[in-house]
């Protein structure tokens, strides 16, 4: 091929590429914005494939969900389209990007490409919170506007008697500005606020939104800090002695308890909430005998307000080497273990009554014992029983009115059984009655 032919071919190819580019990206558009509605008129110059046009349109709002932007298409003629774009969601006055990508014309393979940015307008409004907000003195809270605001601008138009750090929560998807803007801002008190008092945050007139709207009058957010929760009763009381090696620590408050914590030996035990005003704590393991424990308890209200930490110092009961005591372990296969001092001298499987729950764990003492009992209402009884404090009873397997062993009670040993008793094999129950004295310590633990 001669050089002249090469030049001609290259010129034609270049002309074709440039022409295709111009035809693909060439268009004339006009945008009219009125509040949260906009009309875009686009002249594509070439006739368009109208049936598939909307499939090639992508909507990206700066903050709201794409579903909150409605786009309606109206063809004026075969190459001019009108797009009616409306903000439907709570967020308005934002920037919305409309991308038209590879929209086919009637002259294949030419397609159209265009990107349009719409800046909607709206008046500035605080949409949340709209009522007084009850919060803890150290808690963060969020203020939500209906339209984007630059964080630096917001800081200049805030008046508050307490100092807050302000952080933008939802930032623009469009990255069209280096200045952080948002519709939701997190406020964090620099220092704790005072309990049980009101704070007013003023967003002053003159505040400018990202779309250029100016707040014409002050808007307010009112906070009320919660009162500090108080613990009115602790059991065992502070500085108690002769506390069992598996104590149940219980607390009572005149205010509602949402959470409760016990701090001991650099560990945190989460309390079980009994009702709105009571909580209990159980230790993870048996405690050491004759040992001082320096614990603290604290409660948290529904707002997250924390009480002071209250001391719960106590000394556990001493256990001499010859002292006999009993541990009953609740679980999938429950068991009873008898100790002399710290040494195990006897153990067996046990069944825990289904009416006994984990809130009954703790330290008990034997009040009385006997050889047998019979309940005429339930028509069943048992041999060899120990009655504990708070009404719990340990005994042998259940028997019927003719004193025959009930098969289910014997076969289900080690698994839960109906009732409010702790059930043992006959030989173990008999041994306990013969060898365990009244006032013997019994701990029930998980």
Phi, psi and omega in degrees: 000132180288157181301323181297319179296321180297317180297317180298314180298316180295321180295317179297317180297317180297318179299319180296316181296313181296318180296317179298318180297314181297317181292327180288316186259353181282126176192165179235131182227156177219135183240131174238124182243130173228100181063241182263015177236145178218147174239128179245123175254122181237127174257108183277355180073313179263149176296141188252157170280100188287330186294325184254005187302312186295336178294341183255015179252125178244134181247126178233100175282151182297324187229317186281174176287146178304330180294342180275001177248119180263132177237121176245139184251133176225118181273126178276318167208195189289346181233002179238126182237147173247124176255120176263112184248128184227134172278119183256336187279189180290330181272127179224173180068032181251173173270135179234129179261127175252119179246125174251117188231120176059040175286119187289139171267179177277002178244084178297145005264023183285130175231165186251144179228135177199142175238129182232133176254127179249127175255101180284164181234147172196160176284147181284135179210137171279119182260344176198137356279148178257346176243168180303133183258121178268120185221166173283157186293338182247009187270150172279162174211164183243143174243128183246130175256163179274356185211151182295143177223138176288136187296324178295322177293317181301317182300327183284342185244032177246138175232123180207144179282351175242147183270134180232145166275138184241133182228134176286131184266308180249112182262162187298143175281345189269344179050041183272356181216149178275348179270124183299131174227158186198168169252344180236131182233135178265129179252125179239122179296132179294319172232160180299138174284171178277148179290147168056048174214165185259141175233139178241126175255125183253127170262109194282149174304141184106347176301132185250130176280169179297333180274359176097001177286145183247129178292123187268346177211155183301145171236153191230148167236126183251130178247148169229120181280145182288154174284153182289128178296148179238139172265119186267338182210138177230132176233124001287153179297158178302144179066032176280154177239167177056044177270140181301160185279358169223071186281156170255116178266123180239147180227152178229142178224147175284343178258164182291134179259121175264320179218155178216142184223144172239128182250123180206135177051045179063020177239155179242126178251126180276129181282154174265125182279119180278310174207192186301334189240006182223147176214154178229156179233141173236138178285157183287335182216171172298142178275163176285143179287152174051049184229140176276126175246129180248096183250167174222148177239151181210144177240160180231133180279170179302335178280349185098003179288131183263143172281171167295165174271128181256134179288137171228082179265133179208157178245129181284159182294141174286145177237108180289163184298332183260005182281132178263135177211166189235139172240128177248118184260118175277150179164191180299320172236097185287158179209159175242134182234130178254131181246148162243110190066241178253008184255137177283127178247342179194146177204159178199169174290162179210156173248134179260131179300143183294342178276355178268125181244175185291345176286352177263007174294153180147197183254131180232173177222147179288125180265320179200170181210163181197175186274329181196161173210159178217133179254112183290339179285310180275348181056046173208156181212194181196159175265154169058093183233149173235125177262127181259167173299154181066020169084004178282148182227139173250134179202176178284185183297155182290148177233156178273187184292343177262008177069026173274140178296130176284122187304317183298324182293323181283318183288337182264010179303136184097346178243161180301143175230150183299137176127192184237027183242167172252118191253133183237161170301154185303316184293324179290317179298318179297319180296319180298315181297324181284332191242347183260128182270157170302145183080006175294138180283134177232124177250137177246122184219164181273000000 
